[in-house]
CSV table of C-alpha atoms in Angstrom, one decimal:
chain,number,residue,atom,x,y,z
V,53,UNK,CA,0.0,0.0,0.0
V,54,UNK,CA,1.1,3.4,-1.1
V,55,UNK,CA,2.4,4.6,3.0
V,56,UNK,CA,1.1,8.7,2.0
V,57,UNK,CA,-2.8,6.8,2.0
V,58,UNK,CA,-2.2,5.8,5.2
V,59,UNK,CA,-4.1,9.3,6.1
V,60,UNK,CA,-5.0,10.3,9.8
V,61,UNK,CA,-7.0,13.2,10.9
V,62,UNK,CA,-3.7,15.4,12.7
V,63,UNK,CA,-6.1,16.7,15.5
V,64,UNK,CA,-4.6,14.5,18.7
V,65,UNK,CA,-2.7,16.8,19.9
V,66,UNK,CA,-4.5,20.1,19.0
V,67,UNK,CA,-7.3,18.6,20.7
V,68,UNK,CA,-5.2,18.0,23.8
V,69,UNK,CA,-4.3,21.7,23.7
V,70,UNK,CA,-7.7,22.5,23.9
V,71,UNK,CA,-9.0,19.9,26.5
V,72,UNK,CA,-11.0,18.0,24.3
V,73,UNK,CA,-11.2,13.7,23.5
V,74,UNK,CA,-11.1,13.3,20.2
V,75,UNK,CA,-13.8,11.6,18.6
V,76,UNK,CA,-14.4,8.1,17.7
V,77,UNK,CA,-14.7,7.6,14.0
V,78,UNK,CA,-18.2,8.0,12.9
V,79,UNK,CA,-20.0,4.9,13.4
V,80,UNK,CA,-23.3,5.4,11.0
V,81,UNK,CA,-25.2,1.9,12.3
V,82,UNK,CA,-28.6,2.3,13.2
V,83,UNK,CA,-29.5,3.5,16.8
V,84,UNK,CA,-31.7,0.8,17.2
V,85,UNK,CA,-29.6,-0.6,20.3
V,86,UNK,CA,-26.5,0.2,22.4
V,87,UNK,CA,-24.0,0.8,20.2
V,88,UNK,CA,-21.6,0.1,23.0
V,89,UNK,CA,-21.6,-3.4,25.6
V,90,UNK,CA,-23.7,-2.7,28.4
V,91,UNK,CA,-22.1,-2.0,31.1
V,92,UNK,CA,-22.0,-3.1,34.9
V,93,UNK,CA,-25.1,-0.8,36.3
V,94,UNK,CA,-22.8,0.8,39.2
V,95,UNK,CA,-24.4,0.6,42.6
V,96,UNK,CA,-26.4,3.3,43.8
V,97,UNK,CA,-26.0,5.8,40.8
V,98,UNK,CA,-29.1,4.1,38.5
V,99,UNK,CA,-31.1,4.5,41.7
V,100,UNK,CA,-30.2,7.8,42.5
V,101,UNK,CA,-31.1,8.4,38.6
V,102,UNK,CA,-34.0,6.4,37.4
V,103,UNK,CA,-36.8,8.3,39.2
V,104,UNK,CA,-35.7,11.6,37.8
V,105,UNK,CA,-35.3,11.3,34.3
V,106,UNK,CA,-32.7,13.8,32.5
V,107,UNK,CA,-31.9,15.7,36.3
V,108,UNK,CA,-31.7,12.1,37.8
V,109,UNK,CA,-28.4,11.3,35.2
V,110,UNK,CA,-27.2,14.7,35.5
V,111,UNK,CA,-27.2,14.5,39.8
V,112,UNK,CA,-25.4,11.1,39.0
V,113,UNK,CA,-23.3,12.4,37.0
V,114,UNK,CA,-22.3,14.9,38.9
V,115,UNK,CA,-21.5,13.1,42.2
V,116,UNK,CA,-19.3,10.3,40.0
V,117,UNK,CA,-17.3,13.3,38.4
V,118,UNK,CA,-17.1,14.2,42.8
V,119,UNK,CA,-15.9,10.7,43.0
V,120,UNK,CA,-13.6,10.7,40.2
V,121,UNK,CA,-15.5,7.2,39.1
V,122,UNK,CA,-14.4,7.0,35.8
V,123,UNK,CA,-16.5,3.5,35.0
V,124,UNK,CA,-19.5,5.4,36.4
V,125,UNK,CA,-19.2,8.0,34.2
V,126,UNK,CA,-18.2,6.1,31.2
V,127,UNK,CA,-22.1,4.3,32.0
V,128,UNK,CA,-23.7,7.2,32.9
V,129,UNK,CA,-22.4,8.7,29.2
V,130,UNK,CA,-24.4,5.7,27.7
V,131,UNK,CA,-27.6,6.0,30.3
V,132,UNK,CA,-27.8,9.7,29.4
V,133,UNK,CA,-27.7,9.0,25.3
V,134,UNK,CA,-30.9,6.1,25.9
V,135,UNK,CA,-32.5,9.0,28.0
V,136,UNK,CA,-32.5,11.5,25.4
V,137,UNK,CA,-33.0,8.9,22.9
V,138,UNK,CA,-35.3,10.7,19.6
V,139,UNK,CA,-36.5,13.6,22.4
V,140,UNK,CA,-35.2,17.0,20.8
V,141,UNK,CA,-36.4,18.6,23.5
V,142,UNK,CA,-33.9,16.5,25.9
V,143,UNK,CA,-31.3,16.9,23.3
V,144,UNK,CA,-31.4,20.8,23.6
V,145,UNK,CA,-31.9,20.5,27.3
V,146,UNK,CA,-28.9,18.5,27.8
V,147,UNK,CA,-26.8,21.2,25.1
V,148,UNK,CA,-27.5,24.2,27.5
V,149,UNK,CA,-26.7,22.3,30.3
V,150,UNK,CA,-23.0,21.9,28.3
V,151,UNK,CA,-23.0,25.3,27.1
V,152,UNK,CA,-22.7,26.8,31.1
V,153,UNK,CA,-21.0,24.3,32.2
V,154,UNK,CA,-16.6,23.3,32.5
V,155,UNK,CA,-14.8,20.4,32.3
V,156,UNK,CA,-15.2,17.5,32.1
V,157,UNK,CA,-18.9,17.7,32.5
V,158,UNK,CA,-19.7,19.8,29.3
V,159,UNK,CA,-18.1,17.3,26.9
V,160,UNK,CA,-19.6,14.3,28.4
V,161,UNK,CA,-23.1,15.8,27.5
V,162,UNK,CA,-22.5,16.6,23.8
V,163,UNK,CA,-20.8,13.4,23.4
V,164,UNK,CA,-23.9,11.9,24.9
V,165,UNK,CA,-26.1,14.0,22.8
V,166,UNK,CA,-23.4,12.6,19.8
V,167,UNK,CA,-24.9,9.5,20.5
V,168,UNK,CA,-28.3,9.6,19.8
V,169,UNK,CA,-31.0,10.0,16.9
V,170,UNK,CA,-32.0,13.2,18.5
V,171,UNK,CA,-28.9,14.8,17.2
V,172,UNK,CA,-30.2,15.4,13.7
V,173,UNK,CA,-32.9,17.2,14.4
V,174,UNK,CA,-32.7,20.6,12.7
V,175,UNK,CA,-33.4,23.2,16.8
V,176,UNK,CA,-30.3,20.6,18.2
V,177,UNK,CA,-28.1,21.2,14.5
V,178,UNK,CA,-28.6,24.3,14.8
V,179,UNK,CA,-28.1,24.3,18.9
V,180,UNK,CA,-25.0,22.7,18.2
V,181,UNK,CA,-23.5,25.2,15.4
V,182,UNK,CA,-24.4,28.2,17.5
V,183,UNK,CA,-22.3,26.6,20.4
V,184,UNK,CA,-19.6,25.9,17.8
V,185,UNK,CA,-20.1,29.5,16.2
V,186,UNK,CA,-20.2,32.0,19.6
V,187,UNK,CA,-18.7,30.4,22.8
V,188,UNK,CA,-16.2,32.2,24.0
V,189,UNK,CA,-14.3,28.8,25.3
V,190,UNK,CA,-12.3,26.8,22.2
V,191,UNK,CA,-13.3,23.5,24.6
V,192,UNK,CA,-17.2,24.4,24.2
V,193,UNK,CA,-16.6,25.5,20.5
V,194,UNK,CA,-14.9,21.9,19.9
V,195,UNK,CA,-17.2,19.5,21.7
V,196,UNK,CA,-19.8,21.1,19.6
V,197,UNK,CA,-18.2,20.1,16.2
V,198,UNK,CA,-17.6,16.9,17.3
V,199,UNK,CA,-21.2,16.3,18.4
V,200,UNK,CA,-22.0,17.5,14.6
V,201,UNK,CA,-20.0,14.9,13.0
V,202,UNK,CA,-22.4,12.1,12.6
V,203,UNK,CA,-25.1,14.3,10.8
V,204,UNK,CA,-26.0,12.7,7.6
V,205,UNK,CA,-26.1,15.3,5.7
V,206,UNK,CA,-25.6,19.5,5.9
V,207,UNK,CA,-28.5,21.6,4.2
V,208,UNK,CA,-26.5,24.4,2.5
V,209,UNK,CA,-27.6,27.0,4.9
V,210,UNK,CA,-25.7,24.8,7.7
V,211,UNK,CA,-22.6,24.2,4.9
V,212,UNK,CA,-22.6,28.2,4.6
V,213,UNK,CA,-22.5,28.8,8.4
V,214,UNK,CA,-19.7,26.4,9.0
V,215,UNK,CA,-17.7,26.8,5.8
V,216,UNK,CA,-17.8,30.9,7.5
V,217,UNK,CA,-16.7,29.4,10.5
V,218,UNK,CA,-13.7,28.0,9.0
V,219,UNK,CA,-12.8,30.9,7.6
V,220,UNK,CA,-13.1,33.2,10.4
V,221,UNK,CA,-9.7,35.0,11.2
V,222,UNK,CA,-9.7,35.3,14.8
V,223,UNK,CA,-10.5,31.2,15.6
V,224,UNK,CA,-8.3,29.3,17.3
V,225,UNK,CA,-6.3,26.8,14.5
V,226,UNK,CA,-7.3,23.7,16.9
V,227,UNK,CA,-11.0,24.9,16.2
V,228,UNK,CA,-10.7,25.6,12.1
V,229,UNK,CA,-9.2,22.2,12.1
V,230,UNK,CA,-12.5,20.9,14.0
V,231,UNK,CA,-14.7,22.9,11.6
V,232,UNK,CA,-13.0,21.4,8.5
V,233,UNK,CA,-12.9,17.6,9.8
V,234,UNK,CA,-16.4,18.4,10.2
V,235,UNK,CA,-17.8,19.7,7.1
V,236,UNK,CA,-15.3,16.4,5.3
V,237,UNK,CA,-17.1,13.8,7.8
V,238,UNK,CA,-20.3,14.7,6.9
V,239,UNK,CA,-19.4,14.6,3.5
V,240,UNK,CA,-18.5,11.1,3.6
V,241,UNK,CA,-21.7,10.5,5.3
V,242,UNK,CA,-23.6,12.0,2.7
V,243,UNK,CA,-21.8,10.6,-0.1
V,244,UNK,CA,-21.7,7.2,1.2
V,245,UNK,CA,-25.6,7.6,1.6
V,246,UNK,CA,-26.2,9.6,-1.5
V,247,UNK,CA,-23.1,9.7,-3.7
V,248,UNK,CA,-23.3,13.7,-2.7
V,249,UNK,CA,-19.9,15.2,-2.9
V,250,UNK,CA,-19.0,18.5,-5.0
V,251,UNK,CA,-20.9,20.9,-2.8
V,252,UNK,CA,-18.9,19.8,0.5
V,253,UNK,CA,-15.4,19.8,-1.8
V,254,UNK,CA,-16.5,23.1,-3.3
V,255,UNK,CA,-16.6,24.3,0.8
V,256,UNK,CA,-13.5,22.7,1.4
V,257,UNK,CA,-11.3,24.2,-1.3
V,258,UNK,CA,-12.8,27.3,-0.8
V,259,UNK,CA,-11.6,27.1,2.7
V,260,UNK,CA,-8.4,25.9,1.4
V,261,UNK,CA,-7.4,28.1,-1.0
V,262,UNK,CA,-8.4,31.0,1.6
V,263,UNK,CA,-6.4,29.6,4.8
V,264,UNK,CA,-2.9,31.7,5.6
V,265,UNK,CA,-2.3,28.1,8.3
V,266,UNK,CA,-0.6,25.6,5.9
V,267,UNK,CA,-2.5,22.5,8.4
V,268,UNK,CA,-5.8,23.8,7.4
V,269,UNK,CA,-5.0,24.4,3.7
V,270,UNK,CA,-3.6,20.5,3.8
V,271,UNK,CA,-6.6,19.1,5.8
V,272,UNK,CA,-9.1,20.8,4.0
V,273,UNK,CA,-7.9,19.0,0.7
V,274,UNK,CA,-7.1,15.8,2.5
V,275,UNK,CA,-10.9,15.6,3.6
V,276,UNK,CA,-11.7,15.3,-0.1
V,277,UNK,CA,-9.3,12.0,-0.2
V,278,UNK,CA,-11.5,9.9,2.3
V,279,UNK,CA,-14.8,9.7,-0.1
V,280,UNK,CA,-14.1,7.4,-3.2
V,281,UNK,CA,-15.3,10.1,-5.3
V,282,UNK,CA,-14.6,11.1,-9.0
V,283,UNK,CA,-13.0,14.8,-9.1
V,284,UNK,CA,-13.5,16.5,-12.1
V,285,UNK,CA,-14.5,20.3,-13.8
V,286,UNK,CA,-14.5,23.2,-11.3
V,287,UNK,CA,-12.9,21.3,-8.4
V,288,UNK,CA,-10.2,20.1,-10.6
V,289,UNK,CA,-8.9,22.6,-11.4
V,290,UNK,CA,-9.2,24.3,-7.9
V,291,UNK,CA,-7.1,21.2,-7.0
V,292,UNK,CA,-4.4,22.0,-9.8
V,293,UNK,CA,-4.1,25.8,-8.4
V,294,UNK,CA,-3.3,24.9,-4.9
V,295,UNK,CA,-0.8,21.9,-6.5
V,296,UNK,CA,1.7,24.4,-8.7
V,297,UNK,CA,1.1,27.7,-6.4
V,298,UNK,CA,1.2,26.9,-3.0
V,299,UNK,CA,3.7,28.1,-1.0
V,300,UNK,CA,4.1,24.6,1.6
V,301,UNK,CA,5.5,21.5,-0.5
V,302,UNK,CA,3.2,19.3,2.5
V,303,UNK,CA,0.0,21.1,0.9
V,304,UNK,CA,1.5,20.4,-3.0
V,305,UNK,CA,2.0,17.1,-2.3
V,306,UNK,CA,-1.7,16.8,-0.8
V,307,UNK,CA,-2.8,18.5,-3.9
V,308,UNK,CA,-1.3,16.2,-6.0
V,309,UNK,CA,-2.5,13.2,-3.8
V,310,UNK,CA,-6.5,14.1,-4.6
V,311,UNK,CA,-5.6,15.2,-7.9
V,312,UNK,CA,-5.3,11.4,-9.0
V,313,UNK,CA,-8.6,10.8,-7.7
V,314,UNK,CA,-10.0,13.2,-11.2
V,315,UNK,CA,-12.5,11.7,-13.7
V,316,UNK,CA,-10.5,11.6,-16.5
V,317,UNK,CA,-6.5,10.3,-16.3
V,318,UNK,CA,-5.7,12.9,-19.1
V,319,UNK,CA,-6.7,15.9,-17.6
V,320,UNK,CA,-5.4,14.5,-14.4
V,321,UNK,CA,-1.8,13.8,-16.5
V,322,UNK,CA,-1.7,17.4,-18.8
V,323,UNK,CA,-2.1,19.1,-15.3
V,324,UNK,CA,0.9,17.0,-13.7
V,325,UNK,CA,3.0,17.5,-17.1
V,326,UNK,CA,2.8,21.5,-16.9
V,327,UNK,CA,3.2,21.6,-13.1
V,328,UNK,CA,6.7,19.2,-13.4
V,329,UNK,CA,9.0,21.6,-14.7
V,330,UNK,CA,8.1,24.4,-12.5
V,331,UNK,CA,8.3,22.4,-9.2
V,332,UNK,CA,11.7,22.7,-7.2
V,333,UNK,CA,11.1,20.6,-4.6
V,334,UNK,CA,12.4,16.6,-4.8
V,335,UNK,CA,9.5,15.4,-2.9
V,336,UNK,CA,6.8,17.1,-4.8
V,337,UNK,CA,8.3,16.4,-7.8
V,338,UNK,CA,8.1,12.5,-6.4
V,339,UNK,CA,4.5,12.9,-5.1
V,340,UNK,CA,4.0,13.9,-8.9
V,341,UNK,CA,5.4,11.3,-10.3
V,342,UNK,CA,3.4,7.9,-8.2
V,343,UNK,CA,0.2,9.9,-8.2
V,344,UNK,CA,0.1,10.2,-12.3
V,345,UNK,CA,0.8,6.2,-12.1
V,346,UNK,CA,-1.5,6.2,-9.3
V,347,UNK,CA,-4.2,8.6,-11.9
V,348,UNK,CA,-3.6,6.5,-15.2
V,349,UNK,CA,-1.7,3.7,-14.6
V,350,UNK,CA,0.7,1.9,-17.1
V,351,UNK,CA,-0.9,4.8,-19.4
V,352,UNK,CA,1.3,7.2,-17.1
V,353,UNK,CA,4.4,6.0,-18.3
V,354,UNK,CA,5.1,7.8,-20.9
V,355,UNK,CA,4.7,10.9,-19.1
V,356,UNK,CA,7.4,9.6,-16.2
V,357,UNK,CA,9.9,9.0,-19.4
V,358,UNK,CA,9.7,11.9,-20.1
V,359,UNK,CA,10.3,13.5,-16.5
V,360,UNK,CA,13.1,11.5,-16.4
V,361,UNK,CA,14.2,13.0,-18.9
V,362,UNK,CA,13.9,16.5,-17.1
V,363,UNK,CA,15.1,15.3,-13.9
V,364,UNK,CA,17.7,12.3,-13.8
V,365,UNK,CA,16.9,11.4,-10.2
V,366,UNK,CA,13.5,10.0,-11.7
V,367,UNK,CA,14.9,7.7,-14.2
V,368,UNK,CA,14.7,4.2,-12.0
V,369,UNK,CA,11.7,5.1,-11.0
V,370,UNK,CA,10.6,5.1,-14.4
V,371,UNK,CA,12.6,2.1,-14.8
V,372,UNK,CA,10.8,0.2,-11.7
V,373,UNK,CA,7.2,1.2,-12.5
V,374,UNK,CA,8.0,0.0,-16.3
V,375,UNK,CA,9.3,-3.4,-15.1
V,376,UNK,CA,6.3,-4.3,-13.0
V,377,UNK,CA,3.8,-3.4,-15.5
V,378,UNK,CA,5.3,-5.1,-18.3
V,379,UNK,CA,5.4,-8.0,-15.8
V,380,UNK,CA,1.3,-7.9,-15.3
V,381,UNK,CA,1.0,-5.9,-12.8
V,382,UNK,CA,-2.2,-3.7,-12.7
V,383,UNK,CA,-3.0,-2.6,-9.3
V,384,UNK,CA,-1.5,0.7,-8.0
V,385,UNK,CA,-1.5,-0.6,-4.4
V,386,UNK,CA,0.3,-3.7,-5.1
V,387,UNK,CA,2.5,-2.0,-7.6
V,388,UNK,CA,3.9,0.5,-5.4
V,389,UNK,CA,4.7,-1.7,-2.3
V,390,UNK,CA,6.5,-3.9,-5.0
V,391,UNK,CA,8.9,-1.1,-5.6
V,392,UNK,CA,12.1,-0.1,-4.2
V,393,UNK,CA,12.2,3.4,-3.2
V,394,UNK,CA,14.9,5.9,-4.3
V,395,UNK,CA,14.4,9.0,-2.4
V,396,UNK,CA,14.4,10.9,1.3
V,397,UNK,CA,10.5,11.9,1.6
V,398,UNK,CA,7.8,10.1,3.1
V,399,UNK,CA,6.0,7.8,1.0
């Protein structure tokens, strides 16, 4: 397997600077049951609970976090998530109760509210976004996009509001990150669902091309990697700007990355021939050359003769990708771990 797909979403340690666990990746089974084991019922908290409803969990939860009872808590996460359930009402309940309230409390109840059907409805979206949108804490403002991320879908009055979000100046990086690992979850979601993809890439890029922070600019175009969608017209070529002009070689090579995702191999190819000779740096030059095999296949390798001929560090590479085609091999994946590697960059 080509080792630059192994793809992770950066955000640990951001996360950590902001006091927040990241998230789980989405799991999009139905709600119909527990998604996790049941666990132990913890003596005396379901009692002190059960005849109280929403308040009941919260008092529990409240005296386990007194405690420091981390398995209590851990259940009481799960017993608040059947509570609220398809409510809205509890859903938007349990929100305000977050939006006033510190660590660790506040996260446990939007990860609760993460948890449950009620989440999609559009008062707790929108609950959610404003949270995400106006706290004054980067904490709240991340727990909030996190609870968002198993949405379906976005309407594009919610992709609007959180593609603004992204692009606001004065937000903490650890926050746009959120934002954009949002708006690309819920984009697989949708897609997956619906085969939905250009108007969350469209968001994306924009974001991208906009970002001064090289992390955002490279994880906003990385987002569009995780769908197995077709990138063609407009997006393309949003795609081939940010892959010859931007000014970090990690974003280029991105760029390059979910370029040989396009439609159609030749476009994806004519772009990679013109940005070649313009590109300084070895590694770029390298992501160029396995992502137009990676585009087009054996039909790439013409195109990596003649960079060879440009650049001679490129010329066993040509070599080694020539071989193993002409010895049968047709899959990218198992061509590229079949080759020997000739140069100091990752992947």
């Amino acid at each position: 397997m080509d080792p630059t797909l192994r793809r992770c979403w950066r955000l640990g340690a951001l996360l950590a600077t902001l006091g927040t666990t990241p998230a789980p990746a989405v799991d999009e089974r139905p709600i119909s049951g527990p998604r996790l084991p049941r666990l132990t019922c913890y003596a005396g908290y379901l009692k002190l609970e059960a005849p109280h409803g929403l308040e009941g969990v919260r008092a529990a939860i409240r005296q386990a976090i007194a405690r420091d009872d981390q398995g209590a808590l851990l259940f009481l996460e799960q017993r608040l998530a059947e509570v609220i359930g398809k409510d809205p009402q509890a859903a938007l309940q349990v929100a305000g109760w977050a939006d006033t309230t510190p660590e660790p409390e506040m996260s446990l109840y939007l990860r609760a509210v993460r948890e449950t059907e009620a989440v999609r409805s559009p008062p707790v979206v929108d609950r959610l976004a404003t949270l995400a949108e106006s706290h004054p804490d980067p904490g709240h403002q991340a727990s909030a996009l996190i609870a968002l991320e198993t949405q379906h879908r976005f309407e594009p009055a919610m992709l609007e509001r959180l593609t603004t979000l992204a692009r606001k100046d004065t937000l903490p990086t650890g926050v746009t990150l959120l934002t954009v690992r949002t708006l690309g979850r819920v984009m697989d979601n949708d897609f997956q669902r619906t085969g939905r993809f250009d108007p969350y890439m469209s968001r994306l890029l924009e974001v991208a091309l906009d970002s001064t922070e090289p992390g955002v600019r490279g994880l906003a175009i990385e987002m569009g990697t995780y769908p197995d969608a077709r990138i063609d017209g407009p997006l393309l070529q949003q795609l081939v700007k940010l892959q010859r002009e931007d000014p970090d070689p990690d974003v280029r090579e991105m760029a390059a990355l979910a370029m040989s995702s396009g439609r159609d191999p030749r476009a994806v190819l004519e772009a990679f021939r013109q940005s070649f000779p313009q590109e300084k740096n070895e590694c770029v030059r390298w992501a160029i050359v396995r992502y137009a095999v990676r585009a087009a296949g054996a039909g790439a390798l013409p195109l990596l003769k003649d960079f060879a001929r440009q650049d001679a560090r490129f010329r066993q590479d040509h070599a080694d990708f020539k071989a193993l085609y002409d010895a049968g091999q047709v899959d990218f994946n198992r061509v590229f771990s079949s080759k020997a590697h000739h140069h100091r960059c990752e992947g």
